Amino acid sequence: MKVNTGKLLRSLIRAGKSTAKLIAVATAPAKPKRKRAAAKPRATGAGAAPATRASAARPGAMPLIRAAKPRTLSSASSAIAPGKWLSAHVPTAAGQQMRYWLYLPDRLTPPEGLIVMLHGCHQSATQFAQGTRMNLHAEKAGYAVLYPQQLTSHHAQRCWKWFDRATQAGGGDVPTIISMIHKVLTQYPIDRRRIYVAGISAGAGMANILALNHPDLFAAMGLHSGPVFGAAHSTLSGIGIMQHGAGLRTDSIAHDILQQPTQFPGMPAILIQGQSDTVVRPINQAQLMRQSLLLNRLAGPPKITDKPRSRMHDFYVGRKLMLRAILVDQLEHAWSGGDPALAFNAKAGPNASKMMLEFFARHLRT
């Protein structure tokens, strides 16, 4: 067959130009997107910030939305809470530096209590502080508040690894957070009987791990939208737990803790969950309740209180409230009563920060 070399050469040249053009398009920096006017915050229980729907994330394991850039508290937020807002860091076992923020109330009445607050995935410590408004509530009650911040080198979306077996056993990031607490205890007049830990989503999972591994340190814990403890041992199984719970393993995990050589002293807990949460579904709260009942050796029916937007289950030992579980109507994966200008916060109450402080005030570690 006779080949027209001139025609073939022209075709190759045209193909080369097309390929070069395609490569140029693929490698060129993307054009900046036009800025849109910010949507007005919705005063519903949806729990989504104007720019990001909270329900779109998977904070416990594999979040699907782009993480917001960490930012410091605005001057307006600092003005609301007039105390000191400090930042420092501690070394990790790998020689890195994990940062934390500390709020010290302006009304100094030492010794003060300390609340350790653990953010969720796609959050920074400062965003969590602003969203929960915990500093404002702590100022009124006289608490210092410690906000550890997960390293992106440990997890790209700043998730605490509640689904990691070593972390559940007290390793991973647990020793680093404990070292932060001890550093604060040596620097400031903290009442060691009044140390509490709280968090949302992955932060709630880590708060639970901290409390169960160090029950001699914490007087009570607050878990908001948290996964059931101890059943997930990988990212994939973590997603399954968030959606379906632990099933029959729920009880056996608690029994394993009770069978340890050192007697578990119990751990008072307040559990807050959105009824419409599709990220960490309400089955997790039901199973956390079951684990807490076993760990605190609680028996008997709860006292049930129905309120306009929530139902509350209280369990007592004598006259001492040991477990409070609140299921909030129409709340998605968001901090109840938080700042709706930030993702993972819902303006509509009840106010989770206030409820946690009221619960913590009932408990001292003796």
mmCIF file of C-alpha atoms in Angstrom:
data_model
loop_
_atom_site.group_PDB
_atom_site.id
_atom_site.type_symbol
_atom_site.label_atom_id
_atom_site.label_comp_id
_atom_site.label_asym_id
_atom_site.label_seq_id
_atom_site.Cartn_x
_atom_site.Cartn_y
_atom_site.Cartn_z
ATOM 1 C CA MET A 1 0.000 0.000 0.000
ATOM 2 C CA LYS A 2 1.388 3.415 -0.942
ATOM 3 C CA VAL A 3 1.655 5.860 1.938
ATOM 4 C CA ASN A 4 1.332 9.624 1.411
ATOM 5 C CA THR A 5 4.210 10.706 3.655
ATOM 6 C CA GLY A 6 3.377 14.396 3.364
ATOM 7 C CA LYS A 7 -0.197 13.862 4.519
ATOM 8 C CA LEU A 8 0.958 11.581 7.364
ATOM 9 C CA LEU A 9 3.494 14.155 8.531
ATOM 10 C CA ARG A 10 0.864 16.897 8.611
ATOM 11 C CA SER A 11 -1.447 14.626 10.655
ATOM 12 C CA LEU A 12 1.299 13.909 13.182
ATOM 13 C CA ILE A 13 2.033 17.617 13.554
ATOM 14 C CA ARG A 14 -1.647 18.378 14.159
ATOM 15 C CA ALA A 15 -1.861 15.542 16.719
ATOM 16 C CA GLY A 16 1.219 16.832 18.474
ATOM 17 C CA LYS A 17 -0.266 20.302 18.737
ATOM 18 C CA SER A 18 -3.506 18.879 20.149
ATOM 19 C CA THR A 19 -1.624 16.815 22.716
ATOM 20 C CA ALA A 20 0.439 19.799 23.788
ATOM 21 C CA LYS A 21 -2.710 21.872 24.156
ATOM 22 C CA LEU A 22 -4.350 19.137 26.250
ATOM 23 C CA ILE A 23 -1.327 18.890 28.559
ATOM 24 C CA ALA A 24 -1.270 22.656 28.964
ATOM 25 C CA VAL A 25 -4.920 22.691 29.989
ATOM 26 C CA ALA A 26 -4.452 19.822 32.435
ATOM 27 C CA THR A 27 -1.416 21.328 34.133
ATOM 28 C CA ALA A 28 -2.483 24.951 34.194
ATOM 29 C CA PRO A 29 -3.526 26.285 37.618
ATOM 30 C CA ALA A 30 -7.256 26.409 38.076
ATOM 31 C CA LYS A 31 -8.904 29.768 37.731
ATOM 32 C CA PRO A 32 -10.031 31.168 41.056
ATOM 33 C CA LYS A 33 -13.721 30.658 41.649
ATOM 34 C CA ARG A 34 -15.956 33.675 41.919
ATOM 35 C CA LYS A 35 -16.782 34.451 45.504
ATOM 36 C CA ARG A 36 -20.387 33.963 46.460
ATOM 37 C CA ALA A 37 -22.206 35.918 49.077
ATOM 38 C CA ALA A 38 -22.365 33.987 52.325
ATOM 39 C CA ALA A 39 -25.724 32.436 53.013
ATOM 40 C CA LYS A 40 -27.525 33.513 56.134
ATOM 41 C CA PRO A 41 -27.245 31.017 59.020
ATOM 42 C CA ARG A 42 -30.357 28.924 59.474
ATOM 43 C CA ALA A 43 -31.867 28.773 62.926
ATOM 44 C CA THR A 44 -32.904 25.160 62.511
ATOM 45 C CA GLY A 45 -31.584 21.990 64.004
ATOM 46 C CA ALA A 46 -29.933 20.947 60.761
ATOM 47 C CA GLY A 47 -26.509 21.618 62.213
ATOM 48 C CA ALA A 48 -24.933 22.931 59.025
ATOM 49 C CA ALA A 49 -22.882 26.066 58.694
ATOM 50 C CA PRO A 50 -23.820 28.372 55.794
ATOM 51 C CA ALA A 51 -20.949 27.242 53.602
ATOM 52 C CA THR A 52 -20.800 23.564 54.535
ATOM 53 C CA ARG A 53 -23.497 21.053 55.406
ATOM 54 C CA ALA A 54 -22.471 19.272 58.563
ATOM 55 C CA SER A 55 -24.346 16.174 57.509
ATOM 56 C CA ALA A 56 -22.042 15.776 54.509
ATOM 57 C CA ALA A 57 -19.020 14.811 56.594
ATOM 58 C CA ARG A 58 -17.883 11.473 57.933
ATOM 59 C CA PRO A 59 -15.934 12.793 60.938
ATOM 60 C CA GLY A 60 -15.284 9.437 62.554
ATOM 61 C CA ALA A 61 -13.292 7.854 59.785
ATOM 62 C CA MET A 62 -13.333 8.982 56.136
ATOM 63 C CA PRO A 63 -14.745 12.506 55.852
ATOM 64 C CA LEU A 64 -15.978 13.405 52.407
ATOM 65 C CA ILE A 65 -15.891 17.203 52.550
ATOM 66 C CA ARG A 66 -12.876 19.441 52.303
ATOM 67 C CA ALA A 67 -11.456 20.424 55.659
ATOM 68 C CA ALA A 68 -11.821 24.047 56.647
ATOM 69 C CA LYS A 69 -8.592 25.910 57.263
ATOM 70 C CA PRO A 70 -7.857 26.404 60.952
ATOM 71 C CA ARG A 71 -8.342 29.947 62.183
ATOM 72 C CA THR A 72 -7.919 31.733 65.432
ATOM 73 C CA LEU A 73 -10.769 33.136 67.442
ATOM 74 C CA SER A 74 -11.974 36.477 66.194
ATOM 75 C CA SER A 75 -11.659 39.552 68.363
ATOM 76 C CA ALA A 76 -15.429 39.538 68.721
ATOM 77 C CA SER A 77 -15.345 36.019 70.133
ATOM 78 C CA SER A 78 -12.512 36.946 72.495
ATOM 79 C CA ALA A 79 -14.524 39.923 73.691
ATOM 80 C CA ILE A 80 -17.425 37.643 74.596
ATOM 81 C CA ALA A 81 -15.168 35.590 76.848
ATOM 82 C CA PRO A 82 -12.879 38.086 78.620
ATOM 83 C CA GLY A 83 -10.343 35.626 80.032
ATOM 84 C CA LYS A 84 -6.866 34.747 78.745
ATOM 85 C CA TRP A 85 -6.533 32.794 75.489
ATOM 86 C CA LEU A 86 -3.154 31.056 75.365
ATOM 87 C CA SER A 87 -1.432 28.667 72.968
ATOM 88 C CA ALA A 88 1.421 26.221 73.546
ATOM 89 C CA HIS A 89 2.558 22.761 72.505
ATOM 90 C CA VAL A 90 3.922 19.473 73.837
ATOM 91 C CA PRO A 91 6.143 16.883 72.130
ATOM 92 C CA THR A 92 4.700 13.638 70.813
ATOM 93 C CA ALA A 93 6.405 10.253 71.088
ATOM 94 C CA ALA A 94 7.601 10.688 67.493
ATOM 95 C CA GLY A 95 9.268 14.014 68.288
ATOM 96 C CA GLN A 96 6.633 16.221 66.682
ATOM 97 C CA GLN A 97 4.900 19.121 68.421
ATOM 98 C CA MET A 98 1.177 18.916 69.148
ATOM 99 C CA ARG A 99 -0.407 22.299 69.709
ATOM 100 C CA TYR A 100 -3.090 23.187 72.192
ATOM 101 C CA TRP A 101 -5.056 26.243 73.264
ATOM 102 C CA LEU A 102 -5.974 27.085 76.838
ATOM 103 C CA TYR A 103 -8.680 29.390 78.112
ATOM 104 C CA LEU A 104 -8.243 30.820 81.610
ATOM 105 C CA PRO A 105 -11.279 32.605 83.057
ATOM 106 C CA ASP A 106 -10.991 36.258 83.933
ATOM 107 C CA ARG A 107 -12.679 35.659 87.269
ATOM 108 C CA LEU A 108 -9.821 34.000 89.118
ATOM 109 C CA THR A 109 -11.121 31.913 91.988
ATOM 110 C CA PRO A 110 -8.498 29.177 92.319
ATOM 111 C CA PRO A 111 -8.386 26.300 92.463
ATOM 112 C CA GLU A 112 -10.375 26.021 89.250
ATOM 113 C CA GLY A 113 -11.781 23.037 87.394
ATOM 114 C CA LEU A 114 -10.480 22.022 83.958
ATOM 115 C CA ILE A 115 -12.455 20.859 80.918
ATOM 116 C CA VAL A 116 -10.575 19.101 78.101
ATOM 117 C CA MET A 117 -12.396 19.679 74.789
ATOM 118 C CA LEU A 118 -11.650 17.485 71.758
ATOM 119 C CA HIS A 119 -12.714 18.682 68.305
ATOM 120 C CA GLY A 120 -14.086 16.484 65.532
ATOM 121 C CA CYS A 121 -12.770 15.843 62.031
ATOM 122 C CA HIS A 122 -12.504 18.851 59.721
ATOM 123 C CA GLN A 123 -12.235 21.130 62.750
ATOM 124 C CA SER A 124 -9.438 23.010 64.451
ATOM 125 C CA ALA A 125 -9.228 23.639 68.171
ATOM 126 C CA THR A 126 -10.100 27.310 67.718
ATOM 127 C CA GLN A 127 -13.103 26.526 65.533
ATOM 128 C CA PHE A 128 -14.330 24.089 68.161
ATOM 129 C CA ALA A 129 -13.925 26.706 70.876
ATOM 130 C CA GLN A 130 -15.849 29.285 68.884
ATOM 131 C CA GLY A 131 -18.541 26.880 67.714
ATOM 132 C CA THR A 132 -19.335 25.467 71.152
ATOM 133 C CA ARG A 133 -18.958 28.819 72.942
ATOM 134 C CA MET A 134 -17.529 26.773 75.786
ATOM 135 C CA ASN A 135 -15.203 29.588 76.872
ATOM 136 C CA LEU A 136 -18.166 31.851 77.544
ATOM 137 C CA HIS A 137 -19.884 29.214 79.670
ATOM 138 C CA ALA A 138 -16.630 28.285 81.409
ATOM 139 C CA GLU A 139 -16.017 31.932 82.253
ATOM 140 C CA LYS A 140 -19.315 32.108 84.111
ATOM 141 C CA ALA A 141 -18.683 28.833 85.944
ATOM 142 C CA GLY A 142 -14.999 29.433 86.697
ATOM 143 C CA TYR A 143 -13.465 26.644 84.586
ATOM 144 C CA ALA A 144 -10.275 26.601 82.556
ATOM 145 C CA VAL A 145 -10.665 24.913 79.154
ATOM 146 C CA LEU A 146 -7.976 22.966 77.291
ATOM 147 C CA TYR A 147 -8.283 22.379 73.529
ATOM 148 C CA PRO A 148 -5.778 19.893 72.042
ATOM 149 C CA GLN A 149 -5.449 19.991 68.260
ATOM 150 C CA GLN A 150 -4.788 16.874 66.210
ATOM 151 C CA LEU A 151 -1.808 16.957 63.856
ATOM 152 C CA THR A 152 -2.515 16.679 60.141
ATOM 153 C CA SER A 153 0.501 14.365 59.972
ATOM 154 C CA HIS A 154 -1.436 11.966 62.226
ATOM 155 C CA HIS A 155 -4.649 12.313 60.223
ATOM 156 C CA ALA A 156 -5.153 14.516 57.162
ATOM 157 C CA GLN A 157 -8.607 15.673 58.312
ATOM 158 C CA ARG A 158 -7.524 16.117 61.965
ATOM 159 C CA CYS A 159 -9.544 13.090 63.098
ATOM 160 C CA TRP A 160 -8.643 11.611 66.452
ATOM 161 C CA LYS A 161 -8.065 7.889 65.843
ATOM 162 C CA TRP A 162 -10.802 6.475 68.044
ATOM 163 C CA PHE A 163 -10.982 3.489 65.656
ATOM 164 C CA ASP A 164 -7.344 2.479 66.254
ATOM 165 C CA ARG A 165 -6.786 -0.539 68.511
ATOM 166 C CA ALA A 166 -3.582 0.852 70.058
ATOM 167 C CA THR A 167 -5.285 4.169 70.823
ATOM 168 C CA GLN A 168 -8.212 2.375 72.458
ATOM 169 C CA ALA A 169 -5.707 0.618 74.725
ATOM 170 C CA GLY A 170 -4.225 3.942 75.842
ATOM 171 C CA GLY A 171 -1.562 4.465 73.171
ATOM 172 C CA GLY A 172 -1.538 6.619 70.056
ATOM 173 C CA ASP A 173 -2.335 10.245 70.877
ATOM 174 C CA VAL A 174 -3.550 9.444 74.396
ATOM 175 C CA PRO A 175 -0.181 9.942 76.192
ATOM 176 C CA THR A 176 0.349 13.251 74.384
ATOM 177 C CA ILE A 177 -3.006 14.639 75.529
ATOM 178 C CA ILE A 178 -2.386 13.381 79.062
ATOM 179 C CA SER A 179 0.978 15.176 79.038
ATOM 180 C CA MET A 180 -0.821 18.403 78.040
ATOM 181 C CA ILE A 181 -3.128 18.039 81.005
ATOM 182 C CA HIS A 182 -0.261 17.441 83.422
ATOM 183 C CA LYS A 183 1.587 20.438 81.992
ATOM 184 C CA VAL A 184 -1.423 22.661 82.648
ATOM 185 C CA LEU A 185 -1.805 21.183 86.144
ATOM 186 C CA THR A 186 1.771 22.149 87.005
ATOM 187 C CA GLN A 187 1.424 25.683 85.624
ATOM 188 C CA TYR A 188 -1.977 26.765 86.950
ATOM 189 C CA PRO A 189 -4.027 26.301 90.140
ATOM 190 C CA ILE A 190 -6.355 23.562 88.892
ATOM 191 C CA ASP A 191 -8.527 21.552 91.258
ATOM 192 C CA ARG A 192 -7.472 17.983 90.441
ATOM 193 C CA ARG A 193 -10.800 16.660 91.661
ATOM 194 C CA ARG A 194 -12.575 18.623 88.906
ATOM 195 C CA ILE A 195 -11.051 17.532 85.595
ATOM 196 C CA TYR A 196 -13.511 16.641 82.840
ATOM 197 C CA VAL A 197 -13.240 15.582 79.208
ATOM 198 C CA ALA A 198 -15.671 16.170 76.346
ATOM 199 C CA GLY A 199 -15.799 16.050 72.565
ATOM 200 C CA ILE A 200 -17.872 15.695 69.434
ATOM 201 C CA SER A 201 -17.824 12.835 66.931
ATOM 202 C CA ALA A 202 -14.221 11.601 66.614
ATOM 203 C CA GLY A 203 -13.419 13.905 69.536
ATOM 204 C CA ALA A 204 -16.135 12.197 71.572
ATOM 205 C CA GLY A 205 -14.605 8.844 70.673
ATOM 206 C CA MET A 206 -11.227 10.055 71.922
ATOM 207 C CA ALA A 207 -12.758 11.618 75.051
ATOM 208 C CA ASN A 208 -14.276 8.235 75.878
ATOM 209 C CA ILE A 209 -10.924 6.520 75.364
ATOM 210 C CA LEU A 210 -9.158 9.035 77.619
ATOM 211 C CA ALA A 211 -11.728 8.648 80.388
ATOM 212 C CA LEU A 212 -11.811 4.849 80.287
ATOM 213 C CA ASN A 213 -8.007 4.577 80.274
ATOM 214 C CA HIS A 214 -7.525 7.216 82.989
ATOM 215 C CA PRO A 215 -10.575 6.994 85.273
ATOM 216 C CA ASP A 216 -8.445 8.178 88.179
ATOM 217 C CA LEU A 217 -7.844 11.504 86.409
ATOM 218 C CA PHE A 218 -11.277 12.460 85.060
ATOM 219 C CA ALA A 219 -14.329 13.093 87.222
ATOM 220 C CA ALA A 220 -16.836 12.802 84.339
ATOM 221 C CA MET A 221 -17.078 12.829 80.561
ATOM 222 C CA GLY A 222 -19.360 14.432 77.966
ATOM 223 C CA LEU A 223 -19.850 12.735 74.593
ATOM 224 C CA HIS A 224 -21.681 14.548 71.795
ATOM 225 C CA SER A 225 -22.518 12.490 68.690
ATOM 226 C CA GLY A 226 -19.941 9.899 69.677
ATOM 227 C CA PRO A 227 -19.335 6.355 68.377
ATOM 228 C CA VAL A 228 -19.708 3.318 70.604
ATOM 229 C CA PHE A 229 -16.446 2.354 72.300
ATOM 230 C CA GLY A 230 -14.029 -0.401 71.354
ATOM 231 C CA ALA A 231 -15.695 -2.133 68.401
ATOM 232 C CA ALA A 232 -13.865 -0.509 65.464
ATOM 233 C CA HIS A 233 -10.254 -1.385 64.678
ATOM 234 C CA SER A 234 -9.781 0.217 61.258
ATOM 235 C CA THR A 235 -11.060 3.101 59.178
ATOM 236 C CA LEU A 236 -13.440 0.822 57.309
ATOM 237 C CA SER A 237 -14.864 -0.819 60.424
ATOM 238 C CA GLY A 238 -15.159 2.642 61.973
ATOM 239 C CA ILE A 239 -17.552 3.664 59.205
ATOM 240 C CA GLY A 240 -19.589 0.541 59.839
ATOM 241 C CA ILE A 241 -19.788 1.261 63.578
ATOM 242 C CA MET A 242 -20.886 4.852 62.938
ATOM 243 C CA GLN A 243 -23.739 3.584 60.793
ATOM 244 C CA HIS A 244 -24.778 0.364 62.512
ATOM 245 C CA GLY A 245 -23.244 0.261 65.985
ATOM 246 C CA ALA A 246 -21.400 -2.648 67.582
ATOM 247 C CA GLY A 247 -24.180 -5.213 67.837
ATOM 248 C CA LEU A 248 -23.528 -8.049 70.280
ATOM 249 C CA ARG A 249 -20.008 -6.771 70.997
ATOM 250 C CA THR A 250 -21.398 -3.813 72.954
ATOM 251 C CA ASP A 251 -21.666 -5.697 76.251
ATOM 252 C CA SER A 252 -18.519 -7.809 75.887
ATOM 253 C CA ILE A 253 -16.369 -4.694 75.430
ATOM 254 C CA ALA A 254 -17.630 -3.269 78.725
ATOM 255 C CA HIS A 255 -17.169 -6.626 80.476
ATOM 256 C CA ASP A 256 -13.535 -6.728 79.293
ATOM 257 C CA ILE A 257 -12.903 -3.407 81.054
ATOM 258 C CA LEU A 258 -14.554 -4.639 84.244
ATOM 259 C CA GLN A 259 -12.415 -7.797 84.242
ATOM 260 C CA GLN A 260 -9.119 -5.908 84.269
ATOM 261 C CA PRO A 261 -6.933 -6.419 87.371
ATOM 262 C CA THR A 262 -7.469 -2.845 88.556
ATOM 263 C CA GLN A 263 -11.086 -2.324 89.525
ATOM 264 C CA PHE A 264 -12.793 0.222 87.310
ATOM 265 C CA PRO A 265 -14.122 2.983 89.595
ATOM 266 C CA GLY A 266 -16.961 4.050 87.304
ATOM 267 C CA MET A 267 -17.234 7.072 85.025
ATOM 268 C CA PRO A 268 -20.191 9.500 85.115
ATOM 269 C CA ALA A 269 -21.259 10.407 81.594
ATOM 270 C CA ILE A 270 -23.547 12.774 79.741
ATOM 271 C CA LEU A 271 -24.396 11.611 76.216
ATOM 272 C CA ILE A 272 -25.928 14.003 73.666
ATOM 273 C CA GLN A 273 -27.110 12.781 70.275
ATOM 274 C CA GLY A 274 -29.036 14.165 67.324
ATOM 275 C CA GLN A 275 -32.031 12.077 66.347
ATOM 276 C CA SER A 276 -31.505 13.013 62.671
ATOM 277 C CA ASP A 277 -27.752 12.346 62.658
ATOM 278 C CA THR A 278 -26.868 10.229 59.622
ATOM 279 C CA VAL A 279 -23.096 10.410 60.216
ATOM 280 C CA VAL A 280 -22.962 8.839 63.684
ATOM 281 C CA ARG A 281 -26.399 7.324 63.982
ATOM 282 C CA PRO A 282 -28.423 7.217 67.224
ATOM 283 C CA ILE A 283 -27.771 3.469 67.633
ATOM 284 C CA ASN A 284 -24.354 4.550 68.917
ATOM 285 C CA GLN A 285 -25.871 6.549 71.765
ATOM 286 C CA ALA A 286 -28.092 3.620 72.715
ATOM 287 C CA GLN A 287 -25.049 1.346 72.875
ATOM 288 C CA LEU A 288 -22.954 3.928 74.734
ATOM 289 C CA MET A 289 -25.778 4.036 77.277
ATOM 290 C CA ARG A 290 -25.619 0.262 77.579
ATOM 291 C CA GLN A 291 -21.843 0.318 78.093
ATOM 292 C CA SER A 292 -22.137 3.097 80.680
ATOM 293 C CA LEU A 293 -24.816 1.188 82.581
ATOM 294 C CA LEU A 294 -22.499 -1.813 82.808
ATOM 295 C CA LEU A 295 -19.351 0.162 83.668
ATOM 296 C CA ASN A 296 -21.135 2.136 86.382
ATOM 297 C CA ARG A 297 -23.009 -0.953 87.622
ATOM 298 C CA LEU A 298 -26.340 0.793 87.202
ATOM 299 C CA ALA A 299 -29.663 -0.984 87.465
ATOM 300 C CA GLY A 300 -33.280 -0.005 87.495
ATOM 301 C CA PRO A 301 -35.400 2.041 85.110
ATOM 302 C CA PRO A 302 -34.340 5.582 84.197
ATOM 303 C CA LYS A 303 -36.107 8.785 85.015
ATOM 304 C CA ILE A 304 -37.420 10.033 81.655
ATOM 305 C CA THR A 305 -38.033 13.733 81.025
ATOM 306 C CA ASP A 306 -39.654 14.973 77.826
ATOM 307 C CA LYS A 307 -38.873 18.532 76.754
ATOM 308 C CA PRO A 308 -39.971 20.517 73.672
ATOM 309 C CA ARG A 309 -36.955 19.453 71.567
ATOM 310 C CA SER A 310 -35.483 16.509 73.429
ATOM 311 C CA ARG A 311 -35.984 13.450 75.600
ATOM 312 C CA MET A 312 -33.699 12.869 78.589
ATOM 313 C CA HIS A 313 -32.904 9.591 80.377
ATOM 314 C CA ASP A 314 -31.343 9.897 83.850
ATOM 315 C CA PHE A 315 -29.837 7.010 85.819
ATOM 316 C CA TYR A 316 -28.979 7.375 89.507
ATOM 317 C CA VAL A 317 -27.031 5.584 92.198
ATOM 318 C CA GLY A 318 -29.012 6.591 95.231
ATOM 319 C CA ARG A 319 -29.404 10.336 94.754
ATOM 320 C CA LYS A 320 -26.285 10.707 92.610
ATOM 321 C CA LEU A 321 -26.848 11.221 88.872
ATOM 322 C CA MET A 322 -24.380 8.924 87.066
ATOM 323 C CA LEU A 323 -25.655 8.835 83.498
ATOM 324 C CA ARG A 324 -27.667 11.354 81.498
ATOM 325 C CA ALA A 325 -28.565 10.637 77.871
ATOM 326 C CA ILE A 326 -30.258 13.308 75.754
ATOM 327 C CA LEU A 327 -31.731 12.633 72.309
ATOM 328 C CA VAL A 328 -32.368 15.911 70.469
ATOM 329 C CA ASP A 329 -35.181 16.124 67.917
ATOM 330 C CA GLN A 330 -34.258 17.140 64.342
ATOM 331 C CA LEU A 331 -30.567 17.580 65.216
ATOM 332 C CA GLU A 332 -28.106 16.343 62.610
ATOM 333 C CA HIS A 333 -24.356 15.887 63.107
ATOM 334 C CA ALA A 334 -23.732 19.145 64.942
ATOM 335 C CA TRP A 335 -23.141 20.656 68.380
ATOM 336 C CA SER A 336 -26.541 21.464 69.850
ATOM 337 C CA GLY A 337 -26.937 25.167 70.638
ATOM 338 C CA GLY A 338 -23.641 26.096 68.969
ATOM 339 C CA ASP A 339 -22.589 28.957 66.695
ATOM 340 C CA PRO A 340 -24.257 28.334 63.295
ATOM 341 C CA ALA A 341 -21.658 30.493 61.547
ATOM 342 C CA LEU A 342 -19.349 27.466 61.739
ATOM 343 C CA ALA A 343 -19.862 23.951 60.391
ATOM 344 C CA PHE A 344 -20.931 21.190 62.782
ATOM 345 C CA ASN A 345 -22.943 23.583 64.951
ATOM 346 C CA ALA A 346 -26.710 24.011 65.220
ATOM 347 C CA LYS A 347 -28.229 27.198 66.605
ATOM 348 C CA ALA A 348 -31.334 25.485 67.937
ATOM 349 C CA GLY A 349 -30.940 24.063 71.416
ATOM 350 C CA PRO A 350 -30.854 22.601 73.912
ATOM 351 C CA ASN A 351 -27.437 24.079 74.671
ATOM 352 C CA ALA A 352 -24.951 21.211 74.860
ATOM 353 C CA SER A 353 -22.180 23.262 76.491
ATOM 354 C CA LYS A 354 -24.471 24.424 79.274
ATOM 355 C CA MET A 355 -25.851 20.923 79.837
ATOM 356 C CA MET A 356 -22.363 19.463 80.092
ATOM 357 C CA LEU A 357 -21.215 22.051 82.620
ATOM 358 C CA GLU A 358 -24.315 21.480 84.722
ATOM 359 C CA PHE A 359 -23.629 17.746 84.700
ATOM 360 C CA PHE A 360 -19.916 18.158 85.462
ATOM 361 C CA ALA A 361 -20.704 20.372 88.458
ATOM 362 C CA ARG A 362 -22.302 17.343 90.134
ATOM 363 C CA HIS A 363 -19.112 15.271 90.086
ATOM 364 C CA LEU A 364 -15.742 15.299 91.832
ATOM 365 C CA ARG A 365 -13.014 12.671 91.492
ATOM 366 C CA THR A 366 -12.172 11.484 94.994
#
